[in-house]
Every structure is written in C-alpha cells, then in structure tokens.
Amino acid sequence: MRQPWIVGVSGASGTPYARAVITGLLDAGESVDLVVSRAARLTLLDETGATIRDAHWKDDVAAWLGRDLGDLAYWPAGDLAAGPSSGSYPARGMAVVPASTAACAGIAIGLSKDLLQRAAEVNLKERRRTVVVPRETPVTRSHLEHLMSLLDAGAVVLPASPGFYGSGADATAQQLVDFIAGKVLDSLGVEHTLMRRWSGRLGER
C-alpha cells in the first residue's frame, strides 16, 4: 500500500526549502503527495519564475524541481475531498515547508480553510509525524502562541534557521537551504546526505 509523505507549501518566502525537501524525499525513494497553496503559487513565481497550474501540474512541478517526478502525486489546494483530507488516507506524515504565519495559525486553531491546513490538522489528530517550518522574523506574541499550540498538538516546530558549522561562514545559499531540508528529513526519519553533521571537532569540514 502506498504511504506517502505529504508536503504542503504555503505562501511564506522560502520555496527553495520546499524544493530541497521534496527532492530529498524522492532521492530516498519515498512517495510524496504535494499540496501548494494559492498564496504559495505567487511566492513560487516571484522567487523562481515557476508556475504551477492544476491542469498541467506534472509539467510544471517537473520544471520547478528540475527532475523526474518519481512517485509524486499532486492535490489541488482547493480540493477538500482529496485523499489527505481524511484520517483514513494512509499518509506517513507531513511537512509544511515553508509555513507562513497564516498557515500556522490556521492549522493551530483547526480552521481547515484549504487542503494544506486540513491535511496538517488530520496528521496531528492521527498522531503522525508533522513538521512545521515557520519562516518569519521577527515574530509577534500571536505567532509564538500558535507555534506553542502546534508544539502541544504534537508537531515538530522547525524554524528555517540554518547552521553554519557544516559549511562555514562562506556557505552558499544552497548549502544553507540543504541544512534546513536535512533537519526536516531527520525529523521525518528519512535518511539523506544533504548536510555535513557535527563531528565533535572544531573546524572539521
């Protein structure tokens, strides 16, 4: 039985994080269900020039990722009857990356305004691995309260805050993106080689 990881891409800046997570999952031979919010389409267009159209998602997602799609399925964000909207759908878990403050709030209070929020809520209630990657700074009290609610509900709150110990102060943007993607995959329990791990020795890179 197919058991995919659901990846939800919300409208926060940081679509390269989503691309790296999806690529890492596919490279590991995992199945992926992709949900891209309406706001995320605008961010994706602005940050990468890529478009994702429901009717042409295979071509559009392949062009964005720059690779074969493998076992990747796509669900329109407006389809609240989609598989991931139900707890009986056999998902392994979910990553919301990047997670906008609006998405975090909607998931935290159970708003379910679109499939991304509904799928995340379902994964939390089913006690499946759920990783939320907020990308906002600075934050307000309400932002922190929503993140606390997600933590209390069982989510891993993993801010997009890369470390430099694996690649040094001259790290490329891709190395910093891969660091966060690697931490997401670690939280999901998926093996990868996206980042250099701390060895316990200073300056070893």
XYZ file of C-alpha atoms in Angstrom, residues 161-166 174-184 194-196:
20
model
C 17.252 28.896 10.868
C 20.280 27.250 9.216
C 23.515 26.438 10.970
C 26.948 27.231 9.547
C 29.066 24.544 11.212
C 28.740 22.167 8.269
C 22.069 26.084 -1.431
C 24.132 24.717 1.445
C 22.044 26.696 3.926
C 18.827 25.543 2.255
C 20.035 21.928 2.350
C 20.825 22.252 6.050
C 17.189 23.030 6.830
C 15.904 20.389 4.403
C 18.180 17.871 6.088
C 16.804 18.769 9.507
C 13.271 18.302 8.168
C 22.080 16.844 2.435
C 24.288 18.278 5.150
C 27.538 17.594 6.970
